[in-house]
DNA sequence: TGATTTTTGTGATTTATATCACATTTTTAG
DNA sequence: CTAAAAATGTGATATAAATCACAAAAATCA
């Protein structure tokens, strides 16, 4: 499952597109690709990390153990880098990454990664931009989480699936009600009840894991107002 | 209030210590220093930003408008960079920075900053590390905010003042009860009540804005358990 | 110094949502 | 195909904390 051909990879990140051929060869030498099935852990909170992960395809959840329960901090869709803050920092994963859909990921040795940051400012700049985007998104997400009530948070996440992940107003949820509750930061029972409410209001249609959004506008209002 | 002498500045950031003399001169040319009194805004959410801010001394709050109220995302103590994610990204501030104590800040032109990132990998690396630290801290903060109840969150913040900001178990709060509520994400009334509770339990002593922590251990337990 | 504004404290009431308990449905495994 | 396990739905109850209302204290100002 090793892959020494980053130069011919069709799923290069925006950052990697800035690399020279010699740099791509360097990357290829210390880059291993792996496939993860839904539910499989890519890396685990508390474990040591010496790799940066480039998620080529798929969808993962980033989970973090809170004082009372596990929380899904966010979903990350490919293409994206995972574990940069951890691996550049104190090397101990501060959160876990678990595949939610079948995913393909490249493990890049941290020393190679650092070398590339050093020799190629354009590469480095792109990585930095991704970190910046993450920080701002995280602030937004946190404020909504704290200030909106559950109804609004659920609406927000249903919209994220529709607009950011599946680009369709109809999709199959890749999570069960328990995971959905962890994502929305509430209880499984409340998710059930509120999905029923949204159905009753004819804002969505639910059939097991299949969701169809009937009234995007009203869902957006709920998402914003709380 | 201009300052062209970054080379002789005694409050250089860890990142800036990596700069060569010529690079320091470049920095000095596009760097302006300013003093902010408590309550004064350093930059404002929604406004355009073309500067990176290096907080030399002082303490600021980063606030963000939520769907229902203003939230204090975090306090930032000098030395620290502010506005990197914003200014590197879409240029519109996603949050405001307001001085909480008398603060001194250097405004660095974004183009100069980018130039330095490009020519000096060690500088760039330090900035990247700060972004990484921010991201991890932010995850932690968010989880606690969502999962702990108010009592625990208040305890956490009282400990942050003691351990991270003032390095003393006795200090004057730089915020009024309203701001403290915004920081803890609750209402002013609840802050009052819970401070009274902590006093009654002889865990802290409160005298207006003056706080003395009597039982750090118990406060820590409350901070962790909820 | 006294008057006005701001900040803070505290009781009463309301409410969103967690928790508990159990029934029903769906999925998995033998 | 049947049995066991897991996931889901729904009612009843409990509770943390918001909100409202107002009094008291502190800070600011003229």
Tab-separated table of C-alpha atoms (C1' of nucleotides) in Angstrom:
chain	number	residue	atom	x	y	z
A	1	UNK	CA	0.000	0.000	0.000
A	2	UNK	CA	2.995	2.279	-0.324
A	3	UNK	CA	2.821	4.964	-2.937
A	4	UNK	CA	5.951	6.550	-4.267
A	5	UNK	CA	4.270	8.375	-7.093
A	6	UNK	CA	2.987	11.610	-5.621
A	7	UNK	CA	4.142	13.266	-8.828
A	8	UNK	CA	1.496	11.460	-10.861
A	9	UNK	CA	-1.202	11.518	-8.168
A	10	UNK	CA	-4.457	12.936	-9.447
A	11	UNK	CA	-5.631	13.979	-5.992
A	12	UNK	CA	-2.898	16.464	-5.116
A	13	UNK	CA	-3.748	19.106	-2.538
A	14	UNK	CA	-3.622	22.774	-3.474
A	15	UNK	CA	-0.491	23.060	-1.338
A	16	UNK	CA	1.245	20.151	-3.034
A	17	UNK	CA	0.589	21.620	-6.473
A	18	UNK	CA	3.257	24.173	-5.559
A	19	UNK	CA	5.952	21.542	-5.187
A	20	UNK	CA	8.786	21.037	-7.668
A	21	UNK	CA	9.469	17.591	-9.108
A	22	UNK	CA	12.364	16.939	-6.759
A	23	UNK	CA	10.195	17.951	-3.825
A	24	UNK	CA	7.409	15.657	-5.011
A	25	UNK	CA	9.877	12.793	-5.113
A	26	UNK	CA	10.909	13.574	-1.546
A	27	UNK	CA	7.239	13.565	-0.549
A	28	UNK	CA	6.619	10.297	-2.396
A	29	UNK	CA	9.415	8.563	-0.533
A	30	UNK	CA	7.874	9.121	2.884
A	31	UNK	CA	4.213	8.951	1.995
A	32	UNK	CA	2.031	5.898	2.524
A	33	UNK	CA	-1.534	5.612	1.404
A	34	UNK	CA	-4.268	3.675	3.215
A	35	UNK	CA	-7.986	3.030	2.866
A	36	UNK	CA	-10.347	3.292	5.835
A	37	UNK	CA	-13.803	1.750	6.017
A	38	UNK	CA	-16.624	3.522	7.909
A	39	UNK	CA	-16.022	3.277	11.624
A	40	UNK	CA	-12.279	2.694	11.317
A	41	UNK	CA	-10.033	4.967	13.332
A	42	UNK	CA	-7.422	6.964	11.442
A	43	UNK	CA	-5.779	8.307	14.567
A	44	UNK	CA	-6.716	8.295	18.204
A	45	UNK	CA	-6.785	10.953	20.904
A	46	UNK	CA	-3.966	10.484	23.373
A	47	UNK	CA	-1.767	8.499	20.995
A	48	UNK	CA	1.555	9.773	19.695
A	49	UNK	CA	1.554	11.105	16.195
A	50	UNK	CA	4.475	11.466	13.828
A	51	UNK	CA	2.483	11.854	10.640
A	52	UNK	CA	0.509	14.491	8.895
A	53	UNK	CA	-2.522	12.984	7.191
A	54	UNK	CA	-3.752	14.116	3.830
A	55	UNK	CA	-7.338	12.997	3.344
A	56	UNK	CA	-7.621	12.343	-0.409
A	57	UNK	CA	-11.203	11.140	-0.589
A	58	UNK	CA	-13.983	10.402	1.869
A	59	UNK	CA	-15.442	11.871	5.038
A	60	UNK	CA	-14.206	11.684	8.612
A	61	UNK	CA	-15.400	12.838	12.009
A	62	UNK	CA	-13.079	14.510	14.476
A	63	UNK	CA	-14.081	13.492	17.979
A	64	UNK	CA	-12.881	14.713	21.326
A	65	UNK	CA	-13.495	13.298	24.794
A	66	UNK	CA	-15.256	15.856	26.918
A	67	UNK	CA	-15.821	15.833	30.656
A	68	UNK	CA	-19.122	13.994	30.158
A	69	UNK	CA	-19.343	12.500	26.694
A	70	UNK	CA	-17.591	12.142	23.386
A	71	UNK	CA	-18.247	15.095	21.155
A	72	UNK	CA	-17.995	15.231	17.387
A	73	UNK	CA	-16.116	18.487	16.915
A	74	UNK	CA	-16.686	18.556	13.204
A	75	UNK	CA	-16.884	16.546	10.039
A	76	UNK	CA	-14.033	16.943	7.575
A	77	UNK	CA	-14.560	16.216	3.923
A	78	UNK	CA	-11.707	15.428	1.557
A	79	UNK	CA	-9.529	16.996	0.345
A	80	UNK	CA	-8.078	18.202	3.613
A	81	UNK	CA	-5.130	17.875	5.960
A	82	UNK	CA	-5.657	16.252	9.340
A	83	UNK	CA	-3.507	16.398	12.401
A	84	UNK	CA	-1.371	19.367	11.446
A	85	UNK	CA	-1.851	21.202	14.764
A	86	UNK	CA	-1.174	18.036	16.739
A	87	UNK	CA	1.815	16.769	14.866
A	88	UNK	CA	3.488	20.156	14.576
A	89	UNK	CA	2.828	20.813	18.232
A	90	UNK	CA	3.198	18.478	21.161
A	91	UNK	CA	2.844	15.271	19.102
A	92	UNK	CA	0.035	13.845	21.215
A	93	UNK	CA	-3.274	13.746	19.401
A	94	UNK	CA	-5.777	16.023	21.059
A	95	UNK	CA	-8.639	14.404	19.169
A	96	UNK	CA	-9.479	11.278	17.216
A	97	UNK	CA	-10.273	10.963	13.522
A	98	UNK	CA	-12.681	8.216	12.467
A	99	UNK	CA	-13.833	7.455	8.933
A	100	UNK	CA	-17.550	8.052	8.436
A	101	UNK	CA	-17.482	7.052	4.797
A	102	UNK	CA	-14.890	4.964	2.955
A	103	UNK	CA	-11.828	7.213	2.911
A	104	UNK	CA	-8.392	7.277	1.415
A	105	UNK	CA	-5.611	8.927	3.380
A	106	UNK	CA	-1.892	9.564	2.845
A	107	UNK	CA	0.418	9.414	5.833
A	108	UNK	CA	3.242	11.905	5.460
A	109	UNK	CA	6.264	11.730	7.708
A	110	UNK	CA	6.488	14.848	9.857
A	111	UNK	CA	10.152	15.443	9.093
A	112	UNK	CA	9.519	15.397	5.376
A	113	UNK	CA	6.570	17.681	5.912
A	114	UNK	CA	8.689	20.126	7.898
A	115	UNK	CA	11.413	19.979	5.258
A	116	UNK	CA	8.875	20.896	2.585
A	117	UNK	CA	7.594	23.792	4.707
A	118	UNK	CA	11.172	25.009	4.938
A	119	UNK	CA	12.168	24.798	1.293
A	120	UNK	CA	8.923	25.822	-0.358
A	121	UNK	CA	7.262	29.015	0.906
A	122	UNK	CA	4.277	28.612	-1.436
A	123	UNK	CA	3.571	25.172	0.036
A	124	UNK	CA	3.997	26.552	3.524
A	125	UNK	CA	1.670	29.447	2.757
A	126	UNK	CA	-1.132	27.162	1.585
A	127	UNK	CA	-0.883	25.056	4.732
A	128	UNK	CA	-0.984	28.200	6.808
A	129	UNK	CA	-4.099	29.369	4.983
A	130	UNK	CA	-5.817	26.085	5.796
A	131	UNK	CA	-4.936	26.523	9.476
A	132	UNK	CA	-6.366	30.031	9.379
A	133	UNK	CA	-9.597	28.845	7.785
A	134	UNK	CA	-9.918	26.143	10.427
A	135	UNK	CA	-9.519	28.633	13.236
A	136	UNK	CA	-12.193	30.962	11.933
A	137	UNK	CA	-14.614	28.117	11.184
A	138	UNK	CA	-14.040	26.780	14.653
A	139	UNK	CA	-14.878	30.116	16.274
A	140	UNK	CA	-18.102	30.282	14.311
A	141	UNK	CA	-19.024	26.743	15.129
A	142	UNK	CA	-18.362	27.262	18.811
A	143	UNK	CA	-20.486	30.381	19.076
A	144	UNK	CA	-23.427	28.700	17.370
A	145	UNK	CA	-23.037	25.644	19.545
A	146	UNK	CA	-23.121	27.663	22.730
A	147	UNK	CA	-25.775	30.224	21.873
A	148	UNK	CA	-28.256	28.442	19.649
A	149	UNK	CA	-30.615	25.976	21.144
A	150	UNK	CA	-30.801	22.396	19.975
A	151	UNK	CA	-33.451	23.008	17.330
A	152	UNK	CA	-31.203	25.557	15.614
A	153	UNK	CA	-28.110	23.415	15.926
A	154	UNK	CA	-29.842	20.430	14.376
A	155	UNK	CA	-31.041	22.607	11.502
A	156	UNK	CA	-27.508	23.944	11.015
A	157	UNK	CA	-26.083	20.461	10.732
A	158	UNK	CA	-28.774	19.208	8.382
A	159	UNK	CA	-27.902	22.163	6.158
A	160	UNK	CA	-24.177	21.424	6.352
A	161	UNK	CA	-24.843	17.917	5.026
A	162	UNK	CA	-26.938	19.342	2.248
A	163	UNK	CA	-24.809	22.305	1.248
A	164	UNK	CA	-21.259	21.446	2.152
A	165	UNK	CA	-21.029	17.677	2.080
A	166	UNK	CA	-23.500	16.185	-0.389
A	167	UNK	CA	-24.492	19.245	-2.438
A	168	UNK	CA	-28.047	18.013	-2.618
A	169	UNK	CA	-31.239	18.609	-0.656
A	170	UNK	CA	-31.645	14.864	-0.356
A	171	UNK	CA	-29.081	12.545	1.175
A	172	UNK	CA	-28.419	9.554	3.384
A	173	UNK	CA	-27.113	10.532	6.796
A	174	UNK	CA	-23.776	8.788	7.358
A	175	UNK	CA	-24.403	8.821	11.120
A	176	UNK	CA	-26.858	7.073	13.408
A	177	UNK	CA	-29.029	9.077	15.801
A	178	UNK	CA	-26.482	8.712	18.564
A	179	UNK	CA	-23.673	10.170	16.467
A	180	UNK	CA	-25.991	12.857	15.185
A	181	UNK	CA	-26.681	13.724	18.823
A	182	UNK	CA	-22.937	13.908	19.523
A	183	UNK	CA	-22.530	16.199	16.545
A	184	UNK	CA	-25.354	18.487	17.614
A	185	UNK	CA	-24.298	18.177	21.255
A	186	UNK	CA	-27.536	16.903	22.636
A	187	UNK	CA	-29.160	13.588	23.543
A	188	UNK	CA	-30.328	10.894	21.143
A	189	UNK	CA	-33.902	11.297	22.368
A	190	UNK	CA	-33.942	15.004	21.669
A	191	UNK	CA	-32.662	14.426	18.122
A	192	UNK	CA	-35.505	11.962	17.525
A	193	UNK	CA	-38.086	14.356	18.835
A	194	UNK	CA	-36.822	17.353	16.901
A	195	UNK	CA	-36.540	15.417	13.636
A	196	UNK	CA	-40.181	14.454	14.198
A	197	UNK	CA	-41.032	18.126	14.807
A	198	UNK	CA	-39.278	19.218	11.615
A	199	UNK	CA	-41.183	16.524	9.728
A	200	UNK	CA	-44.497	17.604	11.216
A	201	UNK	CA	-43.755	21.169	10.179
A	202	UNK	CA	-43.132	19.831	6.654
A	203	UNK	CA	-39.636	21.309	6.639
A	204	UNK	CA	-37.953	17.964	6.049
A	205	UNK	CA	-38.934	14.404	5.210
A	206	UNK	CA	-37.253	11.623	7.161
A	207	UNK	CA	-37.069	7.967	6.262
A	208	UNK	CA	-34.611	6.234	8.535
A	209	UNK	CA	-31.275	7.720	7.555
A	210	UNK	CA	-32.616	9.289	4.389
A	211	UNK	CA	-33.258	13.018	4.673
A	212	UNK	CA	-35.000	15.220	2.143
A	213	UNK	CA	-35.104	18.939	2.776
A	214	UNK	CA	-38.452	20.345	1.673
A	215	UNK	CA	-38.136	23.950	2.823
A	216	UNK	CA	-34.545	25.141	2.813
A	217	UNK	CA	-35.495	28.698	3.663
A	218	UNK	CA	-37.349	27.853	6.831
A	219	UNK	CA	-34.571	25.491	7.832
A	220	UNK	CA	-32.092	28.328	7.369
A	221	UNK	CA	-34.199	30.631	9.512
A	222	UNK	CA	-34.268	28.020	12.268
A	223	UNK	CA	-30.528	27.533	11.890
A	224	UNK	CA	-29.859	31.250	12.328
A	225	UNK	CA	-32.451	32.285	14.867
A	226	UNK	CA	-31.919	29.387	17.170
B	1	UNK	CA	3.755	56.815	17.472
B	2	UNK	CA	5.663	55.222	14.643
B	3	UNK	CA	8.455	52.873	15.541
B	4	UNK	CA	11.141	52.044	13.042
B	5	UNK	CA	13.410	50.291	15.477
B	6	UNK	CA	12.215	46.731	15.665
B	7	UNK	CA	15.849	45.717	15.741
B	8	UNK	CA	16.334	47.248	19.178
B	9	UNK	CA	12.884	46.384	20.514
B	10	UNK	CA	13.051	44.530	23.816
B	11	UNK	CA	9.662	42.881	23.336
B	12	UNK	CA	10.384	40.859	20.209
B	13	UNK	CA	8.206	37.818	19.602
B	14	UNK	CA	9.778	34.376	19.425
B	15	UNK	CA	9.097	34.429	15.689
B	16	UNK	CA	10.766	37.792	15.176
B	17	UNK	CA	13.909	36.655	16.991
B	18	UNK	CA	14.574	34.544	13.892
B	19	UNK	CA	14.790	37.555	11.634
B	20	UNK	CA	18.039	38.879	10.132
B	21	UNK	CA	18.947	42.537	10.518
B	22	UNK	CA	17.836	43.424	7.017
B	23	UNK	CA	14.524	41.677	7.659
B	24	UNK	CA	14.100	43.530	10.937
B	25	UNK	CA	14.615	46.788	9.087
B	26	UNK	CA	11.939	45.781	6.600
B	27	UNK	CA	9.621	45.003	9.515
B	28	UNK	CA	10.449	48.297	11.197
B	29	UNK	CA	9.534	50.274	8.121
B	30	UNK	CA	5.948	49.033	8.053
B	31	UNK	CA	5.320	48.659	11.741
B	32	UNK	CA	3.425	51.161	13.871
B	33	UNK	CA	3.017	50.924	17.597
B	34	UNK	CA	-0.033	52.100	19.540
B	35	UNK	CA	-1.279	52.068	23.118
B	36	UNK	CA	-4.829	51.036	24.004
B	37	UNK	CA	-6.586	51.884	27.232
B	38	UNK	CA	-9.050	49.414	28.802
B	39	UNK	CA	-12.236	49.302	26.759
B	40	UNK	CA	-10.611	50.607	23.571
B	41	UNK	CA	-11.153	48.558	20.443
B	42	UNK	CA	-8.065	47.312	18.617
B	43	UNK	CA	-10.008	45.926	15.682
B	44	UNK	CA	-13.654	45.325	15.044
B	45	UNK	CA	-15.621	42.400	13.684
B	46	UNK	CA	-16.876	43.094	10.165
B	47	UNK	CA	-14.236	45.720	9.400
B	48	UNK	CA	-11.534	45.251	6.780
B	49	UNK	CA	-8.129	44.372	8.061
B	50	UNK	CA	-4.797	44.830	6.364
B	51	UNK	CA	-2.621	44.468	9.430
B	52	UNK	CA	-1.322	41.739	11.608
B	53	UNK	CA	-1.231	42.857	15.216
B	54	UNK	CA	1.528	41.932	17.585
B	55	UNK	CA	0.385	42.408	21.159
B	56	UNK	CA	3.538	43.455	23.030
B	57	UNK	CA	2.099	43.989	26.484
B	58	UNK	CA	-1.329	43.888	28.070
B	59	UNK	CA	-4.470	41.829	27.931
B	60	UNK	CA	-7.264	41.809	25.355
B	61	UNK	CA	-10.581	40.054	24.897
B	62	UNK	CA	-11.613	38.557	21.574
B	63	UNK	CA	-15.352	38.943	21.157
B	64	UNK	CA	-17.674	37.576	18.544
B	65	UNK	CA	-21.309	38.439	17.845
B	66	UNK	CA	-23.437	35.355	18.257
B	67	UNK	CA	-27.054	34.830	17.249
B	68	UNK	CA	-28.206	36.091	20.655
B	69	UNK	CA	-25.442	37.913	22.455
B	70	UNK	CA	-21.837	38.976	22.276
B	71	UNK	CA	-19.531	36.225	23.430
B	72	UNK	CA	-16.005	36.593	24.729
B	73	UNK	CA	-14.253	33.817	22.843
B	74	UNK	CA	-11.113	34.105	24.887
B	75	UNK	CA	-8.701	36.412	26.612
B	76	UNK	CA	-5.293	36.837	25.002
B	77	UNK	CA	-2.348	37.875	27.065
B	78	UNK	CA	0.760	39.453	25.551
B	79	UNK	CA	2.992	38.462	23.874
B	80	UNK	CA	0.814	37.161	21.095
B	81	UNK	CA	-0.225	37.759	17.511
B	82	UNK	CA	-3.778	38.832	16.793
B	83	UNK	CA	-5.695	38.722	13.563
B	84	UNK	CA	-3.459	36.341	11.657
B	85	UNK	CA	-6.311	34.060	10.514
B	86	UNK	CA	-8.409	37.021	9.477
B	87	UNK	CA	-5.795	39.041	7.702
B	88	UNK	CA	-4.261	36.089	5.901
B	89	UNK	CA	-7.700	34.873	4.903
B	90	UNK	CA	-10.645	36.883	3.659
B	91	UNK	CA	-9.491	40.191	5.201
B	92	UNK	CA	-12.754	40.822	7.040
B	93	UNK	CA	-12.408	40.514	10.787
B	94	UNK	CA	-14.465	37.632	12.108
B	95	UNK	CA	-14.151	38.908	15.650
B	96	UNK	CA	-13.289	42.036	17.594
B	97	UNK	CA	-10.317	42.635	19.854
B	98	UNK	CA	-10.792	45.003	22.805
B	99	UNK	CA	-8.187	45.961	25.396
B	100	UNK	CA	-9.056	44.750	28.881
B	101	UNK	CA	-5.932	46.177	30.430
B	102	UNK	CA	-3.643	48.903	29.113
B	103	UNK	CA	-2.031	47.274	26.091
B	104	UNK	CA	0.671	48.041	23.581
B	105	UNK	CA	0.277	46.701	20.061
B	106	UNK	CA	2.308	46.835	16.852
B	107	UNK	CA	0.474	47.033	13.552
B	108	UNK	CA	2.361	45.176	10.852
B	109	UNK	CA	1.459	45.632	7.218
B	110	UNK	CA	0.169	42.371	5.776
B	111	UNK	CA	2.392	42.573	2.681
B	112	UNK	CA	5.501	42.937	4.793
B	113	UNK	CA	4.303	40.099	6.968
B	114	UNK	CA	3.766	37.871	3.937
B	115	UNK	CA	7.168	38.825	2.583
B	116	UNK	CA	8.784	37.791	5.849
B	117	UNK	CA	6.899	34.469	5.794
B	118	UNK	CA	8.295	33.923	2.309
B	119	UNK	CA	11.947	34.751	2.927
B	120	UNK	CA	12.357	33.347	6.434
B	121	UNK	CA	11.162	29.769	7.040
B	122	UNK	CA	12.042	29.899	10.740
B	123	UNK	CA	9.823	32.955	11.189
B	124	UNK	CA	7.076	31.265	9.213
B	125	UNK	CA	7.413	28.113	11.271
B	126	UNK	CA	6.970	29.969	14.560
B	127	UNK	CA	3.842	31.683	13.304
B	128	UNK	CA	2.497	28.344	12.166
B	129	UNK	CA	3.147	26.852	15.596
B	130	UNK	CA	1.157	29.644	17.198
B	131	UNK	CA	-1.745	28.932	14.851
B	132	UNK	CA	-1.572	25.256	15.750
B	133	UNK	CA	-1.600	25.990	19.463
B	134	UNK	CA	-4.600	28.263	18.994
B	135	UNK	CA	-6.529	25.566	17.186
B	136	UNK	CA	-5.960	22.957	19.873
B	137	UNK	CA	-6.748	25.367	22.692
B	138	UNK	CA	-9.888	26.370	20.917
B	139	UNK	CA	-11.088	22.774	20.613
B	140	UNK	CA	-10.530	22.240	24.321
B	141	UNK	CA	-12.274	25.428	25.227
B	142	UNK	CA	-15.264	24.618	23.059
B	143	UNK	CA	-15.747	21.141	24.496
B	144	UNK	CA	-15.654	22.456	28.049
B	145	UNK	CA	-18.009	25.257	27.169
B	146	UNK	CA	-20.563	22.880	25.705
B	147	UNK	CA	-20.349	20.019	28.159
B	148	UNK	CA	-19.643	21.568	31.533
B	149	UNK	CA	-22.362	23.367	33.336
B	150	UNK	CA	-22.018	26.960	34.384
B	151	UNK	CA	-20.571	26.218	37.800
B	152	UNK	CA	-17.678	24.333	36.184
B	153	UNK	CA	-17.131	26.945	33.509
B	154	UNK	CA	-16.964	29.732	36.072
B	155	UNK	CA	-14.447	27.732	38.086
B	156	UNK	CA	-12.371	27.132	34.953
B	157	UNK	CA	-12.205	30.821	34.184
B	158	UNK	CA	-11.359	31.821	37.736
B	159	UNK	CA	-8.472	29.364	37.515
B	160	UNK	CA	-7.329	30.744	34.164
B	161	UNK	CA	-7.035	34.206	35.717
B	162	UNK	CA	-5.089	32.771	38.590
B	163	UNK	CA	-2.803	30.374	36.745
B	164	UNK	CA	-2.387	31.751	33.262
B	165	UNK	CA	-2.933	35.470	33.516
B	166	UNK	CA	-1.946	36.771	36.940
B	167	UNK	CA	0.091	33.851	38.334
B	168	UNK	CA	-1.365	34.451	41.760
B	169	UNK	CA	-4.265	33.044	43.763
B	170	UNK	CA	-5.369	36.594	44.439
B	171	UNK	CA	-6.175	39.139	41.758
B	172	UNK	CA	-8.473	41.914	40.601
B	173	UNK	CA	-10.869	40.790	37.906
B	174	UNK	CA	-10.381	43.025	34.862
B	175	UNK	CA	-14.020	42.454	33.867
B	176	UNK	CA	-17.349	43.447	35.356
B	177	UNK	CA	-19.996	40.798	36.092
B	178	UNK	CA	-21.556	41.267	32.677
B	179	UNK	CA	-18.303	40.618	30.847
B	180	UNK	CA	-17.560	37.727	33.140
B	181	UNK	CA	-20.958	36.305	32.164
B	182	UNK	CA	-20.103	36.749	28.475
B	183	UNK	CA	-16.838	34.921	29.052
B	184	UNK	CA	-18.478	32.055	30.901
B	185	UNK	CA	-21.415	32.112	28.487
B	186	UNK	CA	-24.164	32.620	30.980
B	187	UNK	CA	-26.207	35.463	32.451
B	188	UNK	CA	-24.992	38.136	34.819
B	189	UNK	CA	-27.444	36.978	37.502
B	190	UNK	CA	-26.140	33.440	37.390
B	191	UNK	CA	-22.553	34.656	37.777
B	192	UNK	CA	-23.562	36.614	40.869
B	193	UNK	CA	-25.332	33.646	42.378
B	194	UNK	CA	-22.539	31.183	41.690
B	195	UNK	CA	-19.840	33.505	43.005
B	196	UNK	CA	-21.940	33.724	46.170
B	197	UNK	CA	-22.146	29.919	46.266
B	198	UNK	CA	-18.375	29.544	45.875
B	199	UNK	CA	-17.918	32.054	48.686
B	200	UNK	CA	-20.353	30.225	50.934
B	201	UNK	CA	-18.459	26.992	50.304
B	202	UNK	CA	-15.288	28.845	51.327
B	203	UNK	CA	-13.641	28.035	48.023
B	204	UNK	CA	-13.066	31.666	47.124
B	205	UNK	CA	-13.337	35.060	48.770
B	206	UNK	CA	-14.958	37.861	46.779
B	207	UNK	CA	-14.731	41.552	47.425
B	208	UNK	CA	-16.125	43.445	44.472
B	209	UNK	CA	-13.695	42.712	41.689
B	210	UNK	CA	-11.067	41.303	44.021
B	211	UNK	CA	-10.892	37.508	44.030
B	212	UNK	CA	-8.890	35.346	46.399
B	213	UNK	CA	-8.811	31.617	45.799
B	214	UNK	CA	-8.867	29.776	49.119
B	215	UNK	CA	-9.132	26.185	47.953
B	216	UNK	CA	-7.500	25.666	44.570
B	217	UNK	CA	-7.996	21.919	44.642
B	218	UNK	CA	-11.720	22.030	45.128
B	219	UNK	CA	-11.967	24.724	42.472
B	220	UNK	CA	-10.071	22.452	40.100
B	221	UNK	CA	-12.409	19.570	40.838
B	222	UNK	CA	-15.398	21.753	40.047
B	223	UNK	CA	-13.696	22.968	36.896
B	224	UNK	CA	-13.146	19.411	35.677
B	225	UNK	CA	-16.238	17.598	36.840
B	226	UNK	CA	-18.734	20.163	35.816
C	1	DT	C1'	-21.581	67.093	48.045
C	2	DG	C1'	-25.678	65.438	46.251
C	3	DA	C1'	-27.908	63.578	42.039
C	4	DT	C1'	-27.832	60.372	38.424
C	5	DT	C1'	-26.298	56.434	36.174
C	6	DT	C1'	-24.280	52.024	36.216
C	7	DT	C1'	-23.354	47.864	38.348
C	8	DT	C1'	-24.540	44.172	41.307
C	9	DG	C1'	-27.404	40.953	44.223
C	10	DT	C1'	-31.428	38.151	45.084
C	11	DG	C1'	-36.126	36.201	44.945
C	12	DA	C1'	-39.940	34.179	41.941
C	13	DT	C1'	-41.198	32.088	37.725
C	14	DT	C1'	-40.587	29.810	33.396
C	15	DT	C1'	-38.536	26.805	30.062
C	16	DA	C1'	-35.499	24.023	27.248
C	17	DT	C1'	-33.687	19.892	27.492
C	18	DA	C1'	-31.612	15.995	30.008
C	19	DT	C1'	-32.778	11.762	32.062
C	20	DC	C1'	-35.433	7.697	32.940
C	21	DA	C1'	-38.425	4.061	31.453
C	22	DC	C1'	-40.157	1.226	28.176
C	23	DA	C1'	-42.164	-0.073	23.591
C	24	DT	C1'	-41.159	-0.770	18.806
C	25	DT	C1'	-38.441	-1.329	14.829
C	26	DT	C1'	-34.329	-2.593	12.434
C	27	DT	C1'	-30.115	-4.978	11.954
C	28	DT	C1'	-27.026	-8.670	12.833
C	29	DA	C1'	-25.789	-13.226	13.705
C	30	DG	C1'	-26.423	-18.183	14.395
D	1	DC	C1'	-35.721	-18.196	9.289
D	2	DT	C1'	-35.466	-17.288	14.088
D	3	DA	C1'	-33.231	-15.322	18.081
D	4	DA	C1'	-30.531	-11.829	19.996
D	5	DA	C1'	-28.720	-7.385	19.875
D	6	DA	C1'	-28.741	-2.733	18.494
D	7	DA	C1'	-31.012	1.354	17.145
D	8	DT	C1'	-34.917	4.285	17.417
D	9	DG	C1'	-39.253	6.598	19.095
D	10	DT	C1'	-42.074	8.564	22.691
D	11	DG	C1'	-44.192	9.651	27.197
D	12	DA	C1'	-43.362	11.263	32.078
D	13	DT	C1'	-40.449	13.620	35.196
D	14	DA	C1'	-36.657	16.370	36.947
D	15	DT	C1'	-33.559	20.231	36.779
D	16	DA	C1'	-30.111	23.742	35.440
D	17	DA	C1'	-30.287	28.015	34.234
D	18	DA	C1'	-32.634	31.870	31.724
D	19	DT	C1'	-35.654	35.610	32.374
D	20	DC	C1'	-38.220	39.002	34.874
D	21	DA	C1'	-38.629	42.223	38.572
D	22	DC	C1'	-36.873	45.054	41.814
D	23	DA	C1'	-33.786	46.582	45.633
D	24	DA	C1'	-29.230	47.891	47.112
D	25	DA	C1'	-24.658	49.383	46.333
D	26	DA	C1'	-21.070	51.619	43.809
D	27	DA	C1'	-19.296	54.698	40.503
D	28	DT	C1'	-19.606	58.832	37.869
D	29	DC	C1'	-20.625	63.446	37.122
D	30	DA	C1'	-22.149	68.204	37.605
